[in-house]
PDB file of C-alpha atoms in Angstrom:
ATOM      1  CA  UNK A   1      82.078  92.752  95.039  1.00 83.00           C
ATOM      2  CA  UNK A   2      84.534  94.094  97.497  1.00 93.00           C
ATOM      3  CA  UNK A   3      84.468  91.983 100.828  1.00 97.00           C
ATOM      4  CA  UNK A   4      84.217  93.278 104.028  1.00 98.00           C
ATOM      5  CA  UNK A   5      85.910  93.030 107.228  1.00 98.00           C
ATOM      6  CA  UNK A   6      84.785  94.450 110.458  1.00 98.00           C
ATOM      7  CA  UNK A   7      88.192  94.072 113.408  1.00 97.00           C
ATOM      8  CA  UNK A   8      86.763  93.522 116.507  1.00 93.00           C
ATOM      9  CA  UNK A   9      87.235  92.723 120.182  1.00 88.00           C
ATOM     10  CA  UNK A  10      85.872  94.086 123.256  1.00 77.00           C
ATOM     11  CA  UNK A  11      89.011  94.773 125.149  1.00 74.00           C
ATOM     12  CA  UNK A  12      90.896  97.826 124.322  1.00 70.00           C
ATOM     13  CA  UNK A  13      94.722  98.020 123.566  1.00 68.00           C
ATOM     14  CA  UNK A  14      94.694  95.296 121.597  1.00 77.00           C
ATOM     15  CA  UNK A  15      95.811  96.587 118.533  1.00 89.00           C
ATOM     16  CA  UNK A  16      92.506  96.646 116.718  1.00 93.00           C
ATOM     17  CA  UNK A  17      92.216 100.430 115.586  1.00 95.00           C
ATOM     18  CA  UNK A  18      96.355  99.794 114.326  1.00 96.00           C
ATOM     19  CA  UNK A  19      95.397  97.123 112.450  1.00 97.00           C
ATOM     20  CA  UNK A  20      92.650  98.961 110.759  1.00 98.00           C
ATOM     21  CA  UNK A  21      94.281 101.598 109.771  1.00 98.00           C
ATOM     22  CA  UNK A  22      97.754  99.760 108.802  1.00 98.00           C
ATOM     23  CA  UNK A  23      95.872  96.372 107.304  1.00 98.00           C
ATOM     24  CA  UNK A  24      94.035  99.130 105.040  1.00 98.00           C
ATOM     25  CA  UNK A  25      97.167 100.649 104.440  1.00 98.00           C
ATOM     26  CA  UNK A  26      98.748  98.046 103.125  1.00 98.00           C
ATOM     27  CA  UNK A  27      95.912  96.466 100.798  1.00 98.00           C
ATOM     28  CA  UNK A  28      96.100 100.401  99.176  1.00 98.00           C
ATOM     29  CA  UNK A  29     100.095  99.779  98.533  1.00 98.00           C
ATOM     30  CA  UNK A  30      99.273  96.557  97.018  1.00 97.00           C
ATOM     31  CA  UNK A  31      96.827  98.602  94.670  1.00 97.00           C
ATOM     32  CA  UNK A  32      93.102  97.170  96.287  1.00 98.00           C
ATOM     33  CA  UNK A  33      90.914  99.712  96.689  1.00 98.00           C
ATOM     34  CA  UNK A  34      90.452 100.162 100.297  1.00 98.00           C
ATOM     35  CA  UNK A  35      87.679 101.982 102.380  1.00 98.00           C
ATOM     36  CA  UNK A  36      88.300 101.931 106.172  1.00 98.00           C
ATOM     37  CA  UNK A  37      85.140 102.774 108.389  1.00 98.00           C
ATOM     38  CA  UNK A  38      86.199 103.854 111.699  1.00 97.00           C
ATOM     39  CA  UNK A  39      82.391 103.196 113.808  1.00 96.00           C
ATOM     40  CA  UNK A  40      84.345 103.914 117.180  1.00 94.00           C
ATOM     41  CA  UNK A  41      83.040 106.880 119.141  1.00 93.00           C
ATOM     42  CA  UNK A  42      86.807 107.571 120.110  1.00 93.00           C
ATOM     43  CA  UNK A  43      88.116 108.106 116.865  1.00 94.00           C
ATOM     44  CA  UNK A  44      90.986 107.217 116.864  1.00 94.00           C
ATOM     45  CA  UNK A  45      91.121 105.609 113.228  1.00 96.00           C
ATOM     46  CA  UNK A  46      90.521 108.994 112.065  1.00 96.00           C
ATOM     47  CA  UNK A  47      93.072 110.940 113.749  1.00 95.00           C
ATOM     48  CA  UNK A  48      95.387 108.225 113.344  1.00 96.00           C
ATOM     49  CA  UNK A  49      95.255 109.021 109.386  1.00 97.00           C
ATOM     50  CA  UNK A  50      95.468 112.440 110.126  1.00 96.00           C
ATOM     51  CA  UNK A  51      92.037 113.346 109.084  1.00 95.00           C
ATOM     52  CA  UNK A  52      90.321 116.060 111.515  1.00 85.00           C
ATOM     53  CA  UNK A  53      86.503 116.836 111.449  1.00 73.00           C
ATOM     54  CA  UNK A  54      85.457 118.693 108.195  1.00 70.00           C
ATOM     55  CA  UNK A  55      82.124 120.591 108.741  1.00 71.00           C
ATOM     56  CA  UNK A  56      81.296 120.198 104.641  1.00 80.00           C
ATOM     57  CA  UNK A  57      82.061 116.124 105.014  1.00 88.00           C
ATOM     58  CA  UNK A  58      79.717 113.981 106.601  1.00 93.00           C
ATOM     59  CA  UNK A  59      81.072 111.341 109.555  1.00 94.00           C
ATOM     60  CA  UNK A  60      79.458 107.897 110.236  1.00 95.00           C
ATOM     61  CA  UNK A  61      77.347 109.174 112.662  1.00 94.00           C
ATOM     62  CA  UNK A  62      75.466 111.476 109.929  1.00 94.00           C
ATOM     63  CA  UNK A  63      74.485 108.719 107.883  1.00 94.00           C
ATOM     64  CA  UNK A  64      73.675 106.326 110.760  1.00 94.00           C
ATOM     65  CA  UNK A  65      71.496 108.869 112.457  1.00 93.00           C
ATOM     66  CA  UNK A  66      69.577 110.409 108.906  1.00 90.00           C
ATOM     67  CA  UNK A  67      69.149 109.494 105.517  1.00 85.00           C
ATOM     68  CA  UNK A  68      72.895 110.616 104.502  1.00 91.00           C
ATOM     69  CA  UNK A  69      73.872 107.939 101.866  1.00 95.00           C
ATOM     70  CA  UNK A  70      77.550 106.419 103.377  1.00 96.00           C
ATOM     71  CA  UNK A  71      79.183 107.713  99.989  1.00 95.00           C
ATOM     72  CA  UNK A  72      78.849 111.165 100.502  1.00 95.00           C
ATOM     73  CA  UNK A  73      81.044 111.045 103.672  1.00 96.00           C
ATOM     74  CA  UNK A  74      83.803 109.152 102.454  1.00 97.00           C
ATOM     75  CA  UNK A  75      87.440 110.795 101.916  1.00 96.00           C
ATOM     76  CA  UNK A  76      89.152 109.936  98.837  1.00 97.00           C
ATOM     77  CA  UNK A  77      92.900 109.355  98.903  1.00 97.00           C
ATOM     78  CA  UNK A  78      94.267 109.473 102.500  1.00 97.00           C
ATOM     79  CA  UNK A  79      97.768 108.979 102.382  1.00 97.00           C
ATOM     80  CA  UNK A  80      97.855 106.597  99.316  1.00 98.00           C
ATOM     81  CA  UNK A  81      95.517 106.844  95.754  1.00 98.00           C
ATOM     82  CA  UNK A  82      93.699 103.309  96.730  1.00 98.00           C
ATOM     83  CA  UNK A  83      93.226 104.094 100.248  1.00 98.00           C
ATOM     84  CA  UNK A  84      89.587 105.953 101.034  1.00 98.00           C
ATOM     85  CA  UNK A  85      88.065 107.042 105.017  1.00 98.00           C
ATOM     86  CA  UNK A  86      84.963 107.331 106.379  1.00 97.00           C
ATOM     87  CA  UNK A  87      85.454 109.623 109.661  1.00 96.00           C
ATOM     88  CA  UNK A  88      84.464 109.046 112.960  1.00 95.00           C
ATOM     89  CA  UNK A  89      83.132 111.699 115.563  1.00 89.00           C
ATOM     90  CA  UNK A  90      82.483 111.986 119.510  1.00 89.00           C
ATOM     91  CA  UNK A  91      78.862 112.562 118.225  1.00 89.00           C
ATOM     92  CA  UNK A  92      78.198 108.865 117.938  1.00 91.00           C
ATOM     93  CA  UNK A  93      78.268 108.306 121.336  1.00 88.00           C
ATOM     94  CA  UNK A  94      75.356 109.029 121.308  1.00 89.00           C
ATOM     95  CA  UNK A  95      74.004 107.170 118.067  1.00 89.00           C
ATOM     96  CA  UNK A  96      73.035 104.000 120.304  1.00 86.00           C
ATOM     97  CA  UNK A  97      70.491 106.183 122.719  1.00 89.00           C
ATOM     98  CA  UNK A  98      69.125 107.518 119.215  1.00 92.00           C
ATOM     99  CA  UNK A  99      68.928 104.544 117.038  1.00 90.00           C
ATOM    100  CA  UNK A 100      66.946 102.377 119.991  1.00 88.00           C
ATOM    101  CA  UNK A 101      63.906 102.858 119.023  1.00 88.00           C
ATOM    102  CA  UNK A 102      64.225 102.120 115.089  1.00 89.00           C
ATOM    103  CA  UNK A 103      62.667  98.829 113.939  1.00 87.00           C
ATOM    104  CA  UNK A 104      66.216  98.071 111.395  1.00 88.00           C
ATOM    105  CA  UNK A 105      68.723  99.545 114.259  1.00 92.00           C
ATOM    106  CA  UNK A 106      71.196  96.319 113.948  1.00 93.00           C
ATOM    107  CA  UNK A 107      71.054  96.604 110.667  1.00 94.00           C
ATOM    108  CA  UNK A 108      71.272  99.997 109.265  1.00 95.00           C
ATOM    109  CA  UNK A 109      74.986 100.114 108.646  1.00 96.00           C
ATOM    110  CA  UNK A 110      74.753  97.241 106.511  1.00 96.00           C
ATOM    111  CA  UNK A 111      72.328  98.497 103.846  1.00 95.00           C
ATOM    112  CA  UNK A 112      74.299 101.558 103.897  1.00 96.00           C
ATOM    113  CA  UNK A 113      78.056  99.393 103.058  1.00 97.00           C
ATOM    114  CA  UNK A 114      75.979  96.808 100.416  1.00 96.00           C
ATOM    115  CA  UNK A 115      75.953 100.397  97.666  1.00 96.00           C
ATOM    116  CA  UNK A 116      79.718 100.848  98.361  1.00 97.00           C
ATOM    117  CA  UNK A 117      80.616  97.238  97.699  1.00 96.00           C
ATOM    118  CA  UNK A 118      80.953  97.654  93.837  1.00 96.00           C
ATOM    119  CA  UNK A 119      83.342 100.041  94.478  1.00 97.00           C
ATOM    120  CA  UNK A 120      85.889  99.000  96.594  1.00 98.00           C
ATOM    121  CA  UNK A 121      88.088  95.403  96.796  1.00 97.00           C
ATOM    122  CA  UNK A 122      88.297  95.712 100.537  1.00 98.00           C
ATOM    123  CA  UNK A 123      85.863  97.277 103.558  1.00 98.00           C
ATOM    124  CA  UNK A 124      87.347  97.598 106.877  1.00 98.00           C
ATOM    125  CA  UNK A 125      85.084  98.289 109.458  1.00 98.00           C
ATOM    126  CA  UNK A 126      86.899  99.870 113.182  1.00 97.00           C
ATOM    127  CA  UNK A 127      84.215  98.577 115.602  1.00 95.00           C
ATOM    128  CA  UNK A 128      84.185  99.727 119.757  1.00 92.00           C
ATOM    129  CA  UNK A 129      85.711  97.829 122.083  1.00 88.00           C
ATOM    130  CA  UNK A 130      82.358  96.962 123.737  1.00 85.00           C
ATOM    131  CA  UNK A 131      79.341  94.473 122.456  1.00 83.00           C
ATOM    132  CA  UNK A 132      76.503  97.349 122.093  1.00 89.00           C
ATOM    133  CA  UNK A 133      74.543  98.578 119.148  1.00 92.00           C
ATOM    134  CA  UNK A 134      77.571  99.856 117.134  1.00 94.00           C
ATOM    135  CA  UNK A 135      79.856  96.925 116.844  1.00 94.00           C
ATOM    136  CA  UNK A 136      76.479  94.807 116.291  1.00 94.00           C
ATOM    137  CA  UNK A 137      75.631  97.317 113.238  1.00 95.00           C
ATOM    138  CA  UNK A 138      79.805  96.257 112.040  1.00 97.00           C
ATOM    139  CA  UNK A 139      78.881  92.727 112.590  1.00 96.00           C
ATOM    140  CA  UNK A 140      76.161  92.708 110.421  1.00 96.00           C
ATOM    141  CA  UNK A 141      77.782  94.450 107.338  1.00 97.00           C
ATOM    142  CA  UNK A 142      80.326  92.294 107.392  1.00 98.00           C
ATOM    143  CA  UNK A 143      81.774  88.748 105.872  1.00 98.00           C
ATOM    144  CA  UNK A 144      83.902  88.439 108.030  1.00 98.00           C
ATOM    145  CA  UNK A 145      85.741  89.708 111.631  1.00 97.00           C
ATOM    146  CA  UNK A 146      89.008  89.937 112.225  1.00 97.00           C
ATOM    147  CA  UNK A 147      90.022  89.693 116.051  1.00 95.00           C
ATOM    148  CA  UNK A 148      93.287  90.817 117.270  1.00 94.00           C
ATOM    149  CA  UNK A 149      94.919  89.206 119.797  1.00 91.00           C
ATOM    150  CA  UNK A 150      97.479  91.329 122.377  1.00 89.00           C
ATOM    151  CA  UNK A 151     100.500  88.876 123.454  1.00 86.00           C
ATOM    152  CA  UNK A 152      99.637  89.731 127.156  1.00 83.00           C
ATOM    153  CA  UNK A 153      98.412  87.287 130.347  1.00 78.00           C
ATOM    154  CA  UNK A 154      94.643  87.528 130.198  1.00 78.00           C
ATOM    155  CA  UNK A 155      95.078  88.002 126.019  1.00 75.00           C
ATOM    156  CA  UNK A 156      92.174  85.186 125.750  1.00 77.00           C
ATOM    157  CA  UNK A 157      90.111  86.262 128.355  1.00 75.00           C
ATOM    158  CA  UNK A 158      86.779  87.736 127.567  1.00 71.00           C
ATOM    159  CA  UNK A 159      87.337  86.074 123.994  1.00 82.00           C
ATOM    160  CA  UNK A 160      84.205  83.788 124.616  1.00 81.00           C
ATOM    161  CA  UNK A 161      81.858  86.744 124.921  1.00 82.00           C
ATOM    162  CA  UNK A 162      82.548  87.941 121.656  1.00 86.00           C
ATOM    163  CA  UNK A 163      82.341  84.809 119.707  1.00 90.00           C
ATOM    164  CA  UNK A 164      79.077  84.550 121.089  1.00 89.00           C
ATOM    165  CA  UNK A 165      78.134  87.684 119.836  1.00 89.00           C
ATOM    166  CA  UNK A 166      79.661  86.442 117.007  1.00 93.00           C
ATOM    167  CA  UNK A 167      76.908  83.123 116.739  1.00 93.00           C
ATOM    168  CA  UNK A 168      74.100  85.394 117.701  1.00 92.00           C
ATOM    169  CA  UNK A 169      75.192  87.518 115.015  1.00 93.00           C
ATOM    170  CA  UNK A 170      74.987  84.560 112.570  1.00 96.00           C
ATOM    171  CA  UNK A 171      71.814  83.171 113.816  1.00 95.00           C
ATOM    172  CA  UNK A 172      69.553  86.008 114.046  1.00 93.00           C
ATOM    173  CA  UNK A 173      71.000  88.795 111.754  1.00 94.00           C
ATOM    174  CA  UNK A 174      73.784  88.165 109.332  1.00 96.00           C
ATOM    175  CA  UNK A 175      73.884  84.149 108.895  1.00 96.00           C
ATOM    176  CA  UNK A 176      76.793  84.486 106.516  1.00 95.00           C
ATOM    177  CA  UNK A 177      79.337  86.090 108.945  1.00 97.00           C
ATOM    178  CA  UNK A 178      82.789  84.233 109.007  1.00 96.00           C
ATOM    179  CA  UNK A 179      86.019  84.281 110.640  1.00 95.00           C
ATOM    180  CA  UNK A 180      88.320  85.498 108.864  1.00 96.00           C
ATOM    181  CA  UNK A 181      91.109  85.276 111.063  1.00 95.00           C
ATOM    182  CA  UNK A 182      92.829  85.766 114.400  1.00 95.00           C
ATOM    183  CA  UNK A 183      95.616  88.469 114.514  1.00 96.00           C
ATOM    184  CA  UNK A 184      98.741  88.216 117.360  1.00 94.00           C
ATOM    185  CA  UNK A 185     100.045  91.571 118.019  1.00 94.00           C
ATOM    186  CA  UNK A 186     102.654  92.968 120.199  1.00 92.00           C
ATOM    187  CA  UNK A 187     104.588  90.184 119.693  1.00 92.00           C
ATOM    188  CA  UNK A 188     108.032  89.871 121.481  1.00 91.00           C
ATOM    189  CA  UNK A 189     110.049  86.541 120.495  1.00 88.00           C
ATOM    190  CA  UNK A 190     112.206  87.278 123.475  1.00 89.00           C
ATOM    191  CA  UNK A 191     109.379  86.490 125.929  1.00 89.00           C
ATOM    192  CA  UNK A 192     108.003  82.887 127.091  1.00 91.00           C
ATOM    193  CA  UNK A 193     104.891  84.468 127.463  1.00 89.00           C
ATOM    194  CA  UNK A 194     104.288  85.617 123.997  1.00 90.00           C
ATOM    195  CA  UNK A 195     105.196  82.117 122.859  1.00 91.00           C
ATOM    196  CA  UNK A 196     103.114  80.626 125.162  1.00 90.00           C
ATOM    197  CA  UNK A 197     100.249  83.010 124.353  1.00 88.00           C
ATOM    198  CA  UNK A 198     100.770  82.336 120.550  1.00 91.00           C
ATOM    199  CA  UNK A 199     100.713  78.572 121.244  1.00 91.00           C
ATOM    200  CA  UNK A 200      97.719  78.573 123.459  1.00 88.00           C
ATOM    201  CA  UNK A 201      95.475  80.875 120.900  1.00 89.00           C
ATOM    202  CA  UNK A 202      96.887  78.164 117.388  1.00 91.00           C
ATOM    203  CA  UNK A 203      95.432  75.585 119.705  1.00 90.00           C
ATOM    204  CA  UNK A 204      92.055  77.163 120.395  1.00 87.00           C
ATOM    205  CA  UNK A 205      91.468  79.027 116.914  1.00 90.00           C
ATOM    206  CA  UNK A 206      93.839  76.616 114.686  1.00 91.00           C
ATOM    207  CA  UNK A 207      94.461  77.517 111.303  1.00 92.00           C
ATOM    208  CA  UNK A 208      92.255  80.757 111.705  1.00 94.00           C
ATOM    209  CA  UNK A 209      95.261  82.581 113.361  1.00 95.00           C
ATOM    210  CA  UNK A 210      97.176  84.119 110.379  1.00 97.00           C
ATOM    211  CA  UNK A 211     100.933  83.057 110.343  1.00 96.00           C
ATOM    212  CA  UNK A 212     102.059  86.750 110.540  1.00 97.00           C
ATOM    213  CA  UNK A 213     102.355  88.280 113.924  1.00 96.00           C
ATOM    214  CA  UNK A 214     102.505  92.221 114.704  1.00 96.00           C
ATOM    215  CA  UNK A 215     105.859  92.972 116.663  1.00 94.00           C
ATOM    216  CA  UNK A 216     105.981  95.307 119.187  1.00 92.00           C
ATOM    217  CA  UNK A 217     107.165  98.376 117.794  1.00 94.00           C
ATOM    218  CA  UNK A 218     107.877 101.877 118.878  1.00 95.00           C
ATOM    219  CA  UNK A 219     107.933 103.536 115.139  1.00 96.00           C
ATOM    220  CA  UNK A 220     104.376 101.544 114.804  1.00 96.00           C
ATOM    221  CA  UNK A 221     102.796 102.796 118.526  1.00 94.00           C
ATOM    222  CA  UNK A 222     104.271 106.627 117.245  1.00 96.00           C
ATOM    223  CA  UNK A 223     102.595 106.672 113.809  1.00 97.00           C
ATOM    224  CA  UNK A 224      99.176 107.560 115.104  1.00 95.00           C
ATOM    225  CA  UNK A 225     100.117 110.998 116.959  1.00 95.00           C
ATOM    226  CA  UNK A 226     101.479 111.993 113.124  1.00 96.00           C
ATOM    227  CA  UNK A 227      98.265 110.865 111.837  1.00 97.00           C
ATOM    228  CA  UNK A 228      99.921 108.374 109.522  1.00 97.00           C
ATOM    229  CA  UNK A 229     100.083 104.663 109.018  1.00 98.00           C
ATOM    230  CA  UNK A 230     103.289 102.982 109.610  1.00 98.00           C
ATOM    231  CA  UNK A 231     103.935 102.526 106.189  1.00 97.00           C
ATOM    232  CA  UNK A 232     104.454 106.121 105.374  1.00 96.00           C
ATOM    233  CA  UNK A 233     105.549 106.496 108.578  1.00 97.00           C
ATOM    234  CA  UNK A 234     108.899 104.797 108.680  1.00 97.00           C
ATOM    235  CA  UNK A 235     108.461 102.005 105.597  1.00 96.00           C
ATOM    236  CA  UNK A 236     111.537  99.939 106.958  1.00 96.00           C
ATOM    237  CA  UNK A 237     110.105  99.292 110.529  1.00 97.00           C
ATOM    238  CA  UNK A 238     109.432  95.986 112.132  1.00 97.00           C
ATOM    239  CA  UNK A 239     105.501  97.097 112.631  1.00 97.00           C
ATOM    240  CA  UNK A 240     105.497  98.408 109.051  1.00 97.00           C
ATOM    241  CA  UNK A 241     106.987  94.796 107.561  1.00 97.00           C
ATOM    242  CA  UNK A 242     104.373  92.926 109.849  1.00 97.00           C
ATOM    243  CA  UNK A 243     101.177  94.878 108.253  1.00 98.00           C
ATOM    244  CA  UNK A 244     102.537  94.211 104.931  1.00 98.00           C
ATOM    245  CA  UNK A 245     102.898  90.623 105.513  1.00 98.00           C
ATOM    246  CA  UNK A 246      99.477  90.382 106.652  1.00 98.00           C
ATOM    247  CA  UNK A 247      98.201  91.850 103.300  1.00 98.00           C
ATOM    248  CA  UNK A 248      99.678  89.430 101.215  1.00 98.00           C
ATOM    249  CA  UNK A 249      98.850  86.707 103.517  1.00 97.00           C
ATOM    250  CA  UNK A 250      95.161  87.767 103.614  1.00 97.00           C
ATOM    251  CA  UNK A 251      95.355  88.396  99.945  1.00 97.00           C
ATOM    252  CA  UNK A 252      97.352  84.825  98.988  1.00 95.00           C
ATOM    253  CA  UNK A 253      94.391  83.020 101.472  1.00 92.00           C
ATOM    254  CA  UNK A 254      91.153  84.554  99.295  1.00 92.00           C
ATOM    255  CA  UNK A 255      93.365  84.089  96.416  1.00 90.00           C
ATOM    256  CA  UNK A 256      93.229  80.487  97.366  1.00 86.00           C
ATOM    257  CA  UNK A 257      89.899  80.464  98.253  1.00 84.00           C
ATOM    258  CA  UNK A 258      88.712  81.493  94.645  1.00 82.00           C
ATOM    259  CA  UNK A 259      90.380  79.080  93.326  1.00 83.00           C
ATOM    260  CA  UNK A 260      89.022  76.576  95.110  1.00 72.00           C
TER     261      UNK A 260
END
């Protein structure tokens, strides 16, 4: 059963939509089968792996919206053999207005990623940067969130509000949502205030924050306007070795975890 991921956090700029497109990435270059969902009205998971709307090809916002099963819109080897899309389009802006009045609205995403499971070792799930009906329905699918962390001043603030999304999300919906982990990105050794940041978010999250940290990288922040991930992008980059590193370490941690 593959497990599945939804990266979240409400601020934008974070690094969240990099991560899910280069953390999927990677786990397809270490040979997982990989499915990323990108469930964020802007898109940008799509166009950052190149993919543009195909009228034959559902998006998300087909089978969240009607009875289209999530299989039939998924893309099949983007980039790498193991690596697998489902699109996003500006159309689900308006899926929240549409979905209010259905009795399973917070959940309808999940039942739709429980008949992909068998097929795939990983699910990433792109949520919005906000708290609303979308990123609730990415909650609920998932095992686990992953919450990336920007190296910046106010990097923690906010933070609370979405970890108690998080609880209500465990209480009331999906009581077997974890954490799996706590991402720094944009990472610049040079600065005090990355350090500090770094030091201040091990403190509050503890071992949850993965040992690998996303530098800030100009060869990562191009890779999107090529519509490709970093690693096919320029392979030898700082940003490219950081998502890489982040595979193994999440793969080496469930590793670990099945064996104990």
């Amino acid at each position: 059963m593959g497990r599945v991921i939804t990266i979240a956090n409400q601020k934008g700029g974070v690094g969240k939509t990099t991560t899910a497109i280069n953390l999927g990435a990677s786990l397809a270059i270490a040979e997982r089968k990989t499915l990323v969902i990108d469930c964020d009205p802007q898109g940008n998971a799509t166009s950052g792996l190149g993919l543009r709307k195909d009228g034959n090809t559902p998006t998300v916002y087909d089978c969240l919206v009607t009875a289209q099963p999530l299989r039939a819109a998924v893309r099949d080897e983007v980039h790498f053999s193991c690596l697998s899309v489902v699109s996003a389009s500006r159309d689900l802006t308006g899926a929240e207005v549409e979905l209010i009045d259905r009795a399973d609205r917070q959940k309808i995403l999940s039942e739709k990623v429980d008949v992909l499971r068998e097929d795939y070792d990983y699910i990433l799930i792109d949520s919005p940067p906000s708290l609303g009906l979308l990123t609730l329905n990415a909650l609920a699918a998932a095992d686990a969130v992953l919450i990336p962390i920007q190296c910046e001043f106010y990097a923690l603030e906010g933070l609370s509000q979405l970890l108690n999304t998080v609880r209500l999300v465990q209480r009331a919906i999906n009581p077997g949502l974890e954490i799996e982990g706590v991402l720094l990105t944009m990472y610049d050794s040079r600065l005090n205030l990355a350090k500090q940041v770094a030091a201040e978010a091990r403190e509050y999250f503890g071992g949850k924050v993965f040992d690998t940290m996303i530098p800030r990288n100009i060869r990562l922040a191009e890779a999107p306007s090529f519509g490709e991930p970093i690693a096919s992008y320029d392979l030898l980059s700082s940003g490219a070795r950081g998502y890489l590193s982040l595979a193994r370490e999440l793969l080496d941690r469930h590793r670990e975890e099945k064996i104990a």
